[in-house]
Every structure is written in structure tokens, then in C-alpha cells.
Tab-separated table of C-alpha atoms in Angstrom:
chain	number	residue	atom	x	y	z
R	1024	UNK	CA	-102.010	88.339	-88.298
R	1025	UNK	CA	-99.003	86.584	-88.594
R	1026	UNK	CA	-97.844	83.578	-86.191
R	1027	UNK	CA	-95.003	84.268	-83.567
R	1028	UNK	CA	-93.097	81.324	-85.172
R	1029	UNK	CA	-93.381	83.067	-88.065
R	1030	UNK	CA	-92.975	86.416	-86.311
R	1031	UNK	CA	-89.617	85.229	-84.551
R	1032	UNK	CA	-88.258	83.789	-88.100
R	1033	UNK	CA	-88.348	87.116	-89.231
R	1034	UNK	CA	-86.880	89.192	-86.200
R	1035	UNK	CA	-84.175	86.296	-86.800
R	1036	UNK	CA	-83.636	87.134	-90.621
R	1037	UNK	CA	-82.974	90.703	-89.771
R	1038	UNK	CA	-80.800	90.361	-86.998
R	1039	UNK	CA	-78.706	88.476	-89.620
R	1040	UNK	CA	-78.951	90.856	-92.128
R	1041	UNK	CA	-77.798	93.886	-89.826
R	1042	UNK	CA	-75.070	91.476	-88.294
R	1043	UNK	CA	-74.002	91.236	-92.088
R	1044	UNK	CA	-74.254	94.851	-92.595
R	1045	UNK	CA	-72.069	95.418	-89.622
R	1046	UNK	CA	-69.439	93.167	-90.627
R	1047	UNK	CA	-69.416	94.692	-94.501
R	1048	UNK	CA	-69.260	98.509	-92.661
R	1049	UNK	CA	-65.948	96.548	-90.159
R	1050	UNK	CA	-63.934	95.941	-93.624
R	1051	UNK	CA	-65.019	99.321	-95.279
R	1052	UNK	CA	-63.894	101.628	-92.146
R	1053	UNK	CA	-61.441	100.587	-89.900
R	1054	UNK	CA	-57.943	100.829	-91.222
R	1055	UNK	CA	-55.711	98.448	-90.798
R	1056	UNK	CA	-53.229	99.560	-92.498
R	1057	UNK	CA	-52.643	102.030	-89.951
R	1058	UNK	CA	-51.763	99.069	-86.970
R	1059	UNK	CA	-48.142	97.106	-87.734
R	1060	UNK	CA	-49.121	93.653	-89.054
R	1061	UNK	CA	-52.394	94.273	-88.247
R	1062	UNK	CA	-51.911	93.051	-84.179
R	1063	UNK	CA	-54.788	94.704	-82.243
R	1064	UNK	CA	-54.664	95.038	-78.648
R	1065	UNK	CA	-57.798	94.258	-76.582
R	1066	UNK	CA	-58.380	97.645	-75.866
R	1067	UNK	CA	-58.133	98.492	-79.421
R	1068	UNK	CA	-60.277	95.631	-80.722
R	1069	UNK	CA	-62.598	96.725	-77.832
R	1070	UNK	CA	-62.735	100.327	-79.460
R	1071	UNK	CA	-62.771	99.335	-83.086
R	1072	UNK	CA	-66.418	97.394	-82.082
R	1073	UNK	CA	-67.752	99.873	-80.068
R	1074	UNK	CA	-67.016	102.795	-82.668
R	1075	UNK	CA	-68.277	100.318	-85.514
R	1076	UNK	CA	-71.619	99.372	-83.557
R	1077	UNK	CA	-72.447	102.787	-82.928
R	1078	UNK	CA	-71.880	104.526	-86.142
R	1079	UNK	CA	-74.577	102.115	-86.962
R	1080	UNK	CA	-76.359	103.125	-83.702
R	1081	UNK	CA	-78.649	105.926	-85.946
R	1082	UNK	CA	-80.187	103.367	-88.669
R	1083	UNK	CA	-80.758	100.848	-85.810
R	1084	UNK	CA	-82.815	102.568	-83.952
R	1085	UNK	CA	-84.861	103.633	-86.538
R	1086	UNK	CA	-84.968	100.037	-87.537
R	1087	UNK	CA	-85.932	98.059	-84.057
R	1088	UNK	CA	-88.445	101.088	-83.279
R	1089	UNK	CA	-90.579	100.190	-86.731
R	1090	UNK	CA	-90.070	96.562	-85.231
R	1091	UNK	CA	-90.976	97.164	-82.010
R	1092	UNK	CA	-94.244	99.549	-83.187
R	1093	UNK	CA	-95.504	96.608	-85.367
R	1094	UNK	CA	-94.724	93.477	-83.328
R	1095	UNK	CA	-94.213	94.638	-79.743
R	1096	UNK	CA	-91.767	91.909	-78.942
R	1097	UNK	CA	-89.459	92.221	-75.642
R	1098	UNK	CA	-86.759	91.377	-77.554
R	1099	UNK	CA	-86.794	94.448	-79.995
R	1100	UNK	CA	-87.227	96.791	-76.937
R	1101	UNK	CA	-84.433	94.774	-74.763
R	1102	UNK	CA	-81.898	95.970	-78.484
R	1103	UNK	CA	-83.425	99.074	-78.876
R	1104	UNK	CA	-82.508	100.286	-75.589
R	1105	UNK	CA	-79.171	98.721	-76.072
R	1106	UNK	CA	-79.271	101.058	-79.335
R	1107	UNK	CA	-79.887	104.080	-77.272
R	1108	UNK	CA	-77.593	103.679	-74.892
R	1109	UNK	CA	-74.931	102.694	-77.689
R	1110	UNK	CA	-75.877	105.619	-79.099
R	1111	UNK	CA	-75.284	107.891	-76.433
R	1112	UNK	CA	-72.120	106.421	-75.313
R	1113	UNK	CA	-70.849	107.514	-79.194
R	1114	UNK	CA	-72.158	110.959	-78.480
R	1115	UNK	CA	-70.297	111.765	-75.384
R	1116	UNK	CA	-67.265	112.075	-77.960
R	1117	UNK	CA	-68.901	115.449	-79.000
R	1118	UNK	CA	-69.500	117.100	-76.031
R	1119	UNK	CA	-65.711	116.877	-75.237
R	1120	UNK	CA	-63.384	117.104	-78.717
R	1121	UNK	CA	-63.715	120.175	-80.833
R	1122	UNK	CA	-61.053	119.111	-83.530
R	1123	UNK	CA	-62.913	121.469	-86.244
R	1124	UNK	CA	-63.434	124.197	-84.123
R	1125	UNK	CA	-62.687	126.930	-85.276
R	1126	UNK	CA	-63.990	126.238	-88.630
R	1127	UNK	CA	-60.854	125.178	-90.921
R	1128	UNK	CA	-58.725	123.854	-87.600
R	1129	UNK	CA	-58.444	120.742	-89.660
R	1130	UNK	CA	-57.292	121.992	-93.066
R	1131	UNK	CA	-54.839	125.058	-92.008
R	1132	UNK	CA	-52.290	124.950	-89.348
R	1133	UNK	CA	-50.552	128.108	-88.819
R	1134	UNK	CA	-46.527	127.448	-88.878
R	1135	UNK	CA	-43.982	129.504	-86.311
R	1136	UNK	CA	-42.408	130.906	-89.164
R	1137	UNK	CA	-45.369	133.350	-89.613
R	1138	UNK	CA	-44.898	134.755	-86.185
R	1139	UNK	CA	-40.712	134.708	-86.475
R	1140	UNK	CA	-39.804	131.725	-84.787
R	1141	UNK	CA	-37.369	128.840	-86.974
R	1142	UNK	CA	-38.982	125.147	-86.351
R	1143	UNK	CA	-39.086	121.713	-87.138
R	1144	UNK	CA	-42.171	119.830	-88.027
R	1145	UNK	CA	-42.013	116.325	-87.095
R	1146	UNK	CA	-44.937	113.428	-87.677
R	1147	UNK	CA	-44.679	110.603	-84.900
R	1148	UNK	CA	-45.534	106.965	-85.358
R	1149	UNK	CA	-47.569	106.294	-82.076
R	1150	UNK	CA	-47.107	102.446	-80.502
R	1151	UNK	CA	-50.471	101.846	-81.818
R	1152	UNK	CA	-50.012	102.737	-85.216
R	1153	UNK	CA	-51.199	106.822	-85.660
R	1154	UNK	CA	-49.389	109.135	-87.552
R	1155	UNK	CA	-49.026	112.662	-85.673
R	1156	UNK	CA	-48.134	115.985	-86.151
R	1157	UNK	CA	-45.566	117.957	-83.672
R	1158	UNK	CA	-43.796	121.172	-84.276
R	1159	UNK	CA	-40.785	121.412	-82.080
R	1160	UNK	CA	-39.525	125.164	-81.793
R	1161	UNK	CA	-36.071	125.207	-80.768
R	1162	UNK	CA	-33.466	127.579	-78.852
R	1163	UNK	CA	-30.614	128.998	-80.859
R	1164	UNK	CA	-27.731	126.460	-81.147
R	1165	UNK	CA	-25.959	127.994	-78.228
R	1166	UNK	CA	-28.566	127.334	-75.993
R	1167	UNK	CA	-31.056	124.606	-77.167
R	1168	UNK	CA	-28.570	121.385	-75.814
R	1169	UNK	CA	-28.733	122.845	-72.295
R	1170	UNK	CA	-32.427	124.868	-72.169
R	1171	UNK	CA	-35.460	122.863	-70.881
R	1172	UNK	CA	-37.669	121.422	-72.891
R	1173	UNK	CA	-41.680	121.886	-73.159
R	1174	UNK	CA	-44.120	119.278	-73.938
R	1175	UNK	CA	-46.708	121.150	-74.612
R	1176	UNK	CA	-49.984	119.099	-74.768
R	1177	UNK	CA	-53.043	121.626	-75.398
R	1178	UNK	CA	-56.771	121.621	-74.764
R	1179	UNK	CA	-59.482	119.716	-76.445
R	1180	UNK	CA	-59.727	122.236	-79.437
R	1181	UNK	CA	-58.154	123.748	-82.934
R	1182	UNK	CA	-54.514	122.608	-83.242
R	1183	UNK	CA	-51.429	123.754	-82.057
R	1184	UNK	CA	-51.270	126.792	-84.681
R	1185	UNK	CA	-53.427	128.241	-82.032
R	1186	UNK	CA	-51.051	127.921	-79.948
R	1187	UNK	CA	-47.985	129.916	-80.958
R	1188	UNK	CA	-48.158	133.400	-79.543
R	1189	UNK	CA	-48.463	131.695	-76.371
R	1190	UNK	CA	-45.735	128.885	-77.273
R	1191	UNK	CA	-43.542	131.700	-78.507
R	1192	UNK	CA	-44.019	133.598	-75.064
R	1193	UNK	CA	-42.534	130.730	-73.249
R	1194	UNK	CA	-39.651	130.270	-75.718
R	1195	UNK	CA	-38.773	133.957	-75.167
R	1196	UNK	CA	-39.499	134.472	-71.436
R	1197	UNK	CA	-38.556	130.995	-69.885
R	1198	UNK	CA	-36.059	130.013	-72.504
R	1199	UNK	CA	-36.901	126.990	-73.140
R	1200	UNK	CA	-37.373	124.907	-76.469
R	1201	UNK	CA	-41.253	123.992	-77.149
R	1202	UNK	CA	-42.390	120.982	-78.518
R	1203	UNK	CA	-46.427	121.155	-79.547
R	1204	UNK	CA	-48.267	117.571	-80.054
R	1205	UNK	CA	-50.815	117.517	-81.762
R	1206	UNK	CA	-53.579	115.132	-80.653
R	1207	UNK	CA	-54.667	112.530	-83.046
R	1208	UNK	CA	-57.657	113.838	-84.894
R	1209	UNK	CA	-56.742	117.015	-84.741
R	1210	UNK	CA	-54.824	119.420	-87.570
R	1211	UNK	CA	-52.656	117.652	-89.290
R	1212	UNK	CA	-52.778	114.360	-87.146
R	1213	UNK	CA	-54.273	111.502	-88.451
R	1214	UNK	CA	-57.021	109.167	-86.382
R	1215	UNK	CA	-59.614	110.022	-84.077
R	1216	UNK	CA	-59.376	111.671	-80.609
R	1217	UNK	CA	-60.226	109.362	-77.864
R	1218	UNK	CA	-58.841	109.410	-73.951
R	1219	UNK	CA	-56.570	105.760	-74.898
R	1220	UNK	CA	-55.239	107.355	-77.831
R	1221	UNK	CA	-54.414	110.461	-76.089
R	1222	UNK	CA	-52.427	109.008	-74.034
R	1223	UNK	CA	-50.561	107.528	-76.577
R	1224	UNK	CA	-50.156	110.369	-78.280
R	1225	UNK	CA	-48.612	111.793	-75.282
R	1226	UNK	CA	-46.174	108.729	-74.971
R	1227	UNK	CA	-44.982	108.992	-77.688
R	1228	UNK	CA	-44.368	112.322	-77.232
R	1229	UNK	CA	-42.328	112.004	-74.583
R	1230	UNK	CA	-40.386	108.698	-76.356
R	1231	UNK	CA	-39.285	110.976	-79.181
R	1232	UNK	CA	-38.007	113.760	-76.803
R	1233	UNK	CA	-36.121	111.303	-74.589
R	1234	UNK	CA	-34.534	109.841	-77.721
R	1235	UNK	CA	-32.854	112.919	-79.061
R	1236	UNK	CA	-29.256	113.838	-78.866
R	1237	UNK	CA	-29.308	117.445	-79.056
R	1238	UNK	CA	-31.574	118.479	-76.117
R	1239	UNK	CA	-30.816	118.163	-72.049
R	1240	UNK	CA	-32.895	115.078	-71.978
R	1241	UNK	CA	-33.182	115.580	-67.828
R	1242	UNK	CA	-34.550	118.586	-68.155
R	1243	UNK	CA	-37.730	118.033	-69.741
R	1244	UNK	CA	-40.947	119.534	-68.643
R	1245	UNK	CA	-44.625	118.449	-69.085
R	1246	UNK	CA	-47.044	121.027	-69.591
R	1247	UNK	CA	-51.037	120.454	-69.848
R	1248	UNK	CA	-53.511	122.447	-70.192
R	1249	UNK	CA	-57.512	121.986	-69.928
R	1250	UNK	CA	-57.912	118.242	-70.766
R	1251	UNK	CA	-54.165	118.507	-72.033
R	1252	UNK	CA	-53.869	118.360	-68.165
R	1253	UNK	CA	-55.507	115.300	-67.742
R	1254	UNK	CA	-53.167	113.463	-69.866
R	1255	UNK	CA	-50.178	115.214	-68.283
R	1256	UNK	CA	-50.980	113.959	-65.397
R	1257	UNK	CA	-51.972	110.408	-66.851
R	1258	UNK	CA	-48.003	110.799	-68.136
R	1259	UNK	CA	-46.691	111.931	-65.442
R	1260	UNK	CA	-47.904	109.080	-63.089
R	1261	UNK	CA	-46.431	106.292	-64.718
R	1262	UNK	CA	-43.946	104.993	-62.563
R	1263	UNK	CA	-41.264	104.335	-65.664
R	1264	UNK	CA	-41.831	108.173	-66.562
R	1265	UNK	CA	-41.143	109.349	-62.562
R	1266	UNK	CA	-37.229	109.835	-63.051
R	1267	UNK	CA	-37.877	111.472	-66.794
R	1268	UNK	CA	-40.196	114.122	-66.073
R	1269	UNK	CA	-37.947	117.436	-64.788
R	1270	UNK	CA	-41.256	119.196	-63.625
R	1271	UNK	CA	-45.118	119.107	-64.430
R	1272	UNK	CA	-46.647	122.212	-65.200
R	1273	UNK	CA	-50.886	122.180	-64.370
R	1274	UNK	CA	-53.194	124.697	-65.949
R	1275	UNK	CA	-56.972	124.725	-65.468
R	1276	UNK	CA	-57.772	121.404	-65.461
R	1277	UNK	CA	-60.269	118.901	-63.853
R	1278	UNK	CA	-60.496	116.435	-61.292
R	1279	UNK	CA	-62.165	114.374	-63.589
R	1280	UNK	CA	-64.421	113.971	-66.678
R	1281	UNK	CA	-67.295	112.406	-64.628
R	1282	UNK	CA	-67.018	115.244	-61.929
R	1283	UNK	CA	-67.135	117.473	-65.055
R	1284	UNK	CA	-70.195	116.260	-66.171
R	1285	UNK	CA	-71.908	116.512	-62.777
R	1286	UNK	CA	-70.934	119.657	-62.772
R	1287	UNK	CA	-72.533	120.942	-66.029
R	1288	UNK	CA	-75.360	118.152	-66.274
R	1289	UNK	CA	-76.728	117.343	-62.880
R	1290	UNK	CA	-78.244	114.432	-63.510
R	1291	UNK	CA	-75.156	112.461	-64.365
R	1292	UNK	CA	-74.015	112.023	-60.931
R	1293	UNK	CA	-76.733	109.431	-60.946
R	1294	UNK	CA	-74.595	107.269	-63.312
R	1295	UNK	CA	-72.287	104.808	-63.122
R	1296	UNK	CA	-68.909	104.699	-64.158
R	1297	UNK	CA	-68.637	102.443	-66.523
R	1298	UNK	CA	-71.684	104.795	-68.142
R	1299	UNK	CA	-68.448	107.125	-69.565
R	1300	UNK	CA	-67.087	106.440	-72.529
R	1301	UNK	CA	-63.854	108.932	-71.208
R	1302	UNK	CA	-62.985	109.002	-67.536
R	1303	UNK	CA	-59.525	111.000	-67.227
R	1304	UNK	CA	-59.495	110.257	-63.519
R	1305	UNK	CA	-57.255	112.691	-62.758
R	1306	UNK	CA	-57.886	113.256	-58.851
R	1307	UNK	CA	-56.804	109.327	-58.798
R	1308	UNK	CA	-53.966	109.503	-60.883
R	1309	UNK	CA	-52.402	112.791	-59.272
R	1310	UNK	CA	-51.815	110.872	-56.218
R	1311	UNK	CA	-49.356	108.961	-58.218
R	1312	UNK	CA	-46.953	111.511	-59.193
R	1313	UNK	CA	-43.238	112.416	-57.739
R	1314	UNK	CA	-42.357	115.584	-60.528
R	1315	UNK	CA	-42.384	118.586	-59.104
R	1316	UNK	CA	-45.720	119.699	-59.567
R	1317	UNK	CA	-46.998	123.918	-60.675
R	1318	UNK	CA	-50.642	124.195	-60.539
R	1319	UNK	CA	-52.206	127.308	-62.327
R	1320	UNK	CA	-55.328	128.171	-61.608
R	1321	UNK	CA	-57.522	131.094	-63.279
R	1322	UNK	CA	-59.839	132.572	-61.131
R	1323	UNK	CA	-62.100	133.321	-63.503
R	1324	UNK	CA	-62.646	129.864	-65.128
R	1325	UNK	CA	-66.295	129.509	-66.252
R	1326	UNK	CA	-65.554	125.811	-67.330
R	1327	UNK	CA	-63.232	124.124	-65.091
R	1328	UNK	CA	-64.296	125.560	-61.269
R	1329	UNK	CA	-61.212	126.590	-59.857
R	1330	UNK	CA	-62.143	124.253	-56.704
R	1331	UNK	CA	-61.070	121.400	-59.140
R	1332	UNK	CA	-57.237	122.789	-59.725
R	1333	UNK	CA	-57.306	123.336	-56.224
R	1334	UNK	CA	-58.156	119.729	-55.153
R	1335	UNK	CA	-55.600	118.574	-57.388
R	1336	UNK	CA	-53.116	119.883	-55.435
R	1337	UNK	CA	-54.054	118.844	-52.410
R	1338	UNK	CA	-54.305	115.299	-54.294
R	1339	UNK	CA	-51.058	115.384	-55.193
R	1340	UNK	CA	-48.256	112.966	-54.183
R	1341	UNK	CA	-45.444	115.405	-55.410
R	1342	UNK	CA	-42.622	116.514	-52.644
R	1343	UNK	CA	-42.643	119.767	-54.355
R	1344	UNK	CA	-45.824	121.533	-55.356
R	1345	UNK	CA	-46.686	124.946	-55.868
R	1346	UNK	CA	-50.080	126.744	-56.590
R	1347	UNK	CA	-49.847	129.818	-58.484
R	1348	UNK	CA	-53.445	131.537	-59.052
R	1349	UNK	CA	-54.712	134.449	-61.213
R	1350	UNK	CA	-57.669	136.240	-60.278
R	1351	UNK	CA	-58.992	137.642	-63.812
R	1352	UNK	CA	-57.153	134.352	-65.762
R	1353	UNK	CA	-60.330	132.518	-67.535
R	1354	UNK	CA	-59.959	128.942	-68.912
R	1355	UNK	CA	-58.355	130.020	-72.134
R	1356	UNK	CA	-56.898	133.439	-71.480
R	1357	UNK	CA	-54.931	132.874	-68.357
R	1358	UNK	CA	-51.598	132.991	-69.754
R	1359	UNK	CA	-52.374	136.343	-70.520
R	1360	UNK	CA	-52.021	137.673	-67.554
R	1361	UNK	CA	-49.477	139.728	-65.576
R	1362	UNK	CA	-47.010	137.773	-63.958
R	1363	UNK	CA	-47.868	134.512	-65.813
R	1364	UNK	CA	-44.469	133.734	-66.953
R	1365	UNK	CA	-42.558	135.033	-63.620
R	1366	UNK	CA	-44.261	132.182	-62.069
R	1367	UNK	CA	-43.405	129.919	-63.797
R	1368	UNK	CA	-39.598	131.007	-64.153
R	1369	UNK	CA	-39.658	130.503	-60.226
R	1370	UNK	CA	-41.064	127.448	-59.969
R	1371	UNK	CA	-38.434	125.999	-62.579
R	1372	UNK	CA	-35.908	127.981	-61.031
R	1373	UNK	CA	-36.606	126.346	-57.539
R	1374	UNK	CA	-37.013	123.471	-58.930
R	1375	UNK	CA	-33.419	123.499	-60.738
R	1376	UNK	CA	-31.784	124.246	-57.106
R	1377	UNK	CA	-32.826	121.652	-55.601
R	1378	UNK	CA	-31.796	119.135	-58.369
R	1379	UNK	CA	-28.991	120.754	-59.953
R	1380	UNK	CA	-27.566	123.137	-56.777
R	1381	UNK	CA	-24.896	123.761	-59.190
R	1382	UNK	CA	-26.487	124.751	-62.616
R	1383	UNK	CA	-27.316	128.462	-63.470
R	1384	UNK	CA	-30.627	129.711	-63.223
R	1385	UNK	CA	-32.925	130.297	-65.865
């Protein structure tokens, strides 16, 4: 049997060895190419290291349980729960971005031009260094300096292809122009989806819009759906955004990823916060925002309870809110139903009298 000196020389050699490994994997998959001059932020140092230990998380654990079966040391069980819960932390990641769902969402975007509609396909350098994909469809050049604009940030799957009969049914019925962002990791987006980068995405977004020429740059709109919600909201809260956001349009999102997770896994209302690798506290930021604020809630939502749309709005630190609900509208399909786009044309139109007394209606 061997001695523990001898024993805790070897726990020691491997720990060096996997440290090395770990390093070796840091130059082989993080990109740094993609950040300008290679300048990390904390946060993104913080999520290179966590991404890095727990792609590794698999082979470790398999490692320090062989350890911990043939030497029972504390220490091995002290990393291999540390494994575990690295482990799990990477997971969450999978119960929440669908990127290649459905199957091909990450080779084949469809284009507007298949469905009639003239566009311009734009890639955006985010302020942390991601390349990603927008398709801005436009109103004829009579109308498209003086119509609203759409952010349109969708849900947490398939790409914004998916989202052009519905894209085209606001360009048609609310006249405005419609710019789909793509999230990062998604379609034709480069980098990984992650609640930080999101918001980035979204930022940037919004910095591209408010640097054109040849749109009415005070009379742009946010729309979010599903988690594209979250990060509307996120957006919209930011005090340097509260004079460039015309209106925020809400559909059939969540108070919350945490409350989300209580609500489909019980027993994760017995962890802490920190425990979630993405938070999206939405029913914190809401009571930040001033833009006038539509809330659309479907009725018939089997994934986001409707209860969670409505606290929102009750949350909410806008002046002018509205909540516009549709009894058969399910999480995906509620812009399908009657009297979808008549609500929104009032709330914009209300919205528009109040600000501009003076401008036509919509």
C-alpha cells in the first residue's frame, strides 16, 4: 500500500498535469482574434474560464472519481464536487438556447426575398468583439425616413428566417420598417449565446439603428419576445437608452430565469442565486423603465404562465403601460391571433399623441 507522502506526491503530479491540459485547451479554443487587441473585460475573462473549466468538467470527473475510488482522499471529493457542480452550471446553457433547433437553423436562414419583401442584410461588430447577423426590412422610400422602426429581438430558438411571415405582418399592418438581430450563436451569427452577450447583441443593435441617416431615429421601437423580452427589457432600462426608446413592445415573457426554473423544476427554489449561470432578472429591471410599455400576454402559454406577463406590468415603472391579452394566443402562436396587430397599432398610435400631438397617425 502506498505511503500518503507518496500518495499526496501523486494527487500533486496530476493536478499539474490537468492544470497543463487546461491551459493547452485555453490557447486551442478561445479566440482571440475575435476581441480588438485582445483587451478582455473581467466579465469576459470571467466567462472565458468558466466555459474553459467546464468543457473539461466531463473528463474530470471521470478522472477525480477513479481517484477518489482508489485513495479516498478529502481532497479528491472536495474537486470532484467542485466538478459536478461546474458541470452543471455548463449545462444550464442547454436547457435555455435552442440555436440548432429546428435541425439546420444554423446552416440555412431563410431571406425576405422568398416571401416578397426587398432587404438588407447587415453583420454588426458587437463592443465585445462578435460578428452578427441582422436583416433590416425596410418601408418603400416614401415612407421608410418617417415610419417607426422595429427591433425585433426573438426567442431563444432557430433564427430570424423563422421569423418573417410574422416580421412581414408587422411591416404591412403597422407600417413600420423591421430590423431582426440575430443572437450570437445563432444562424448566421458568430459566438455563443449567453445572457452578457445577449445583451450586447442587443446594444449594438440599437447603436447601429440610432446611427443611421435614413430612418426617424425617435421613433424607434423595441420589441421582445420570450427571452427576447428579457433583454428588451434589460435595454430598455438603461438610463442612457430612456430618451431613445419610442415604445417597448412585451410578449410572453418571464419575470425571471430563476422564477422560471422554480416553476418547471421545483426543487430549484431551494438554490441560491449565484447557483444560475443566467438570471435575466426581469421583474427587477422592469422597475427601471420610462418607454411606454405594451405587454402581450397569451392566455394559453404552456411555458411562460401568463401570471408572469402580468406581474411585469404591475412591476413596471413606465407612465404609460398597456396590457393587451389573448385568450387562445400560446407562447409561440400568439401573433396569430385576431386582433393582434390592431393592438398594437393603438398602442403606438396613443403613444404618438401624446409625444408628437401633431404627427399623423399610423
Amino acid at each position: 500500500m502506498l505511503s500518503h507522502e507518496v500518495q499526496l506526491f501523486q494527487f500533486i503530479s496530476l493536478s499539474l498535469s490537468l492544470s497543463l491540459s487546461l491551459l493547452k485547451s485555453l490557447s486551442a479554443t478561445v479566440e482571440f482574434s475575435d476581441v480588438p487587441n485582445m483587451r478582455w473585460s473581467f466579465k469576459q475573462a470571467l466567462d472565458a474560464a468558466i466555459n474553459l473549466c467546464c468543457r473539461t468538467s466531463s473528463a474530470s470527473i471521470l478522472i477525480l472519481l477513479l481517484m477518489y475510488f482508489l485513495y479516498s482522499n478529502w481532497a479528491i471529493l472536495i474537486l470532484l464536487v467542485f466538478a459536478v457542480l461546474s458541470a452543471l452550471y455548463q449545462y444550464q446553457d442547454t436547457f435555455l438556447y435552442f440555436p440548432d433547433q429546428p435541425e439546420s437553423s444554423r446552416v440555412f436562414v431563410q431571406t425576405p426575398n422568398t416571401i416578397g419583401l426587398s432587404y438588407e442584410n447587415i453583420f454588426i461588430r458587437t463592443k465585445d468583439g462578435v460578428k452578427i447577423n441582422a436583416v433590416f426590412i425596410k418601408q418603400p422610400p416614401s415612407k421608410m425616413s418617417t415610419a417607426p422602426t422595429v427591433l425585433f429581438l426573438h426567442g431563444n430558438a432557430g433564427n430570424v428566417g423563422h421569423r418573417l411571415i410574422n416580421a412581414k405582418a408587422l411591416h404591412s399592418f403597422c407600417s413600420c420598417n423591421i430590423f431582426l438581430l440575430e443572437w450570437r450563436g445563432f444562424g448566421k451569427s458568430d459566438g455563443l449565446a449567453s445572457e452578457y452577450g445577449m445583451k450586447m447583441d442587443a446594444e449594438g443593435g440599437l447603436e447601429f439603428l440610432l446611427s443611421r441617416d435614413d430612418i426617424d431615429r425617435r421613433r424607434i421601437i423595441v420589441y421582445g419576445r420570450s427571452l427576447g423580452g428579457g433583454v428588451a427589457i434589460s435595454l430598455a432600462s438603461q438610463k442612457k437608452y430612456h430618451d431613445k426608446v419610442f415604445a417597448l413592445i412585451l410578449e410572453n415573457t418571464f419575470t425571471s430565469i430563476p422564477n422560471m426554473a422554480h416553476q418547471l423544476f421545483p426543487l430549484t427554489k431551494y438554490l441560491p442565486l449565484f447557483c444560475y449561470r443566467n438570471k435575466f432578472l426581469s421583474d427587477r429591471d422592469i422597475k427601471s423603465t420610462v418607454s411606454p410599455t405594451l405587454f402581450i400576454s397569451g392566455l394559453a402559454d404552456t411555458l411562460v404562465p401568463p401570471r408572469m406577463v402580468q406581474t411585469l406590468y404591475t412591476l413596471s415603472g413606465s407612465p404609460i403601460k398597456r396590457m393587451e391579452s389573448f385568450e387562445n394566443g400560446t407562447h409561440n402562436g400568439t401573433w396569430q391571433c385576431y386582433g393582434y396587430y390592431e393592438a398594437i397599432n393603438r398602442f403606438l398610435n396613443e403613444v404618438l399623441e401624446r409625444r408628437h400631438p401633431n404627427n399623423p397617425k399610423m
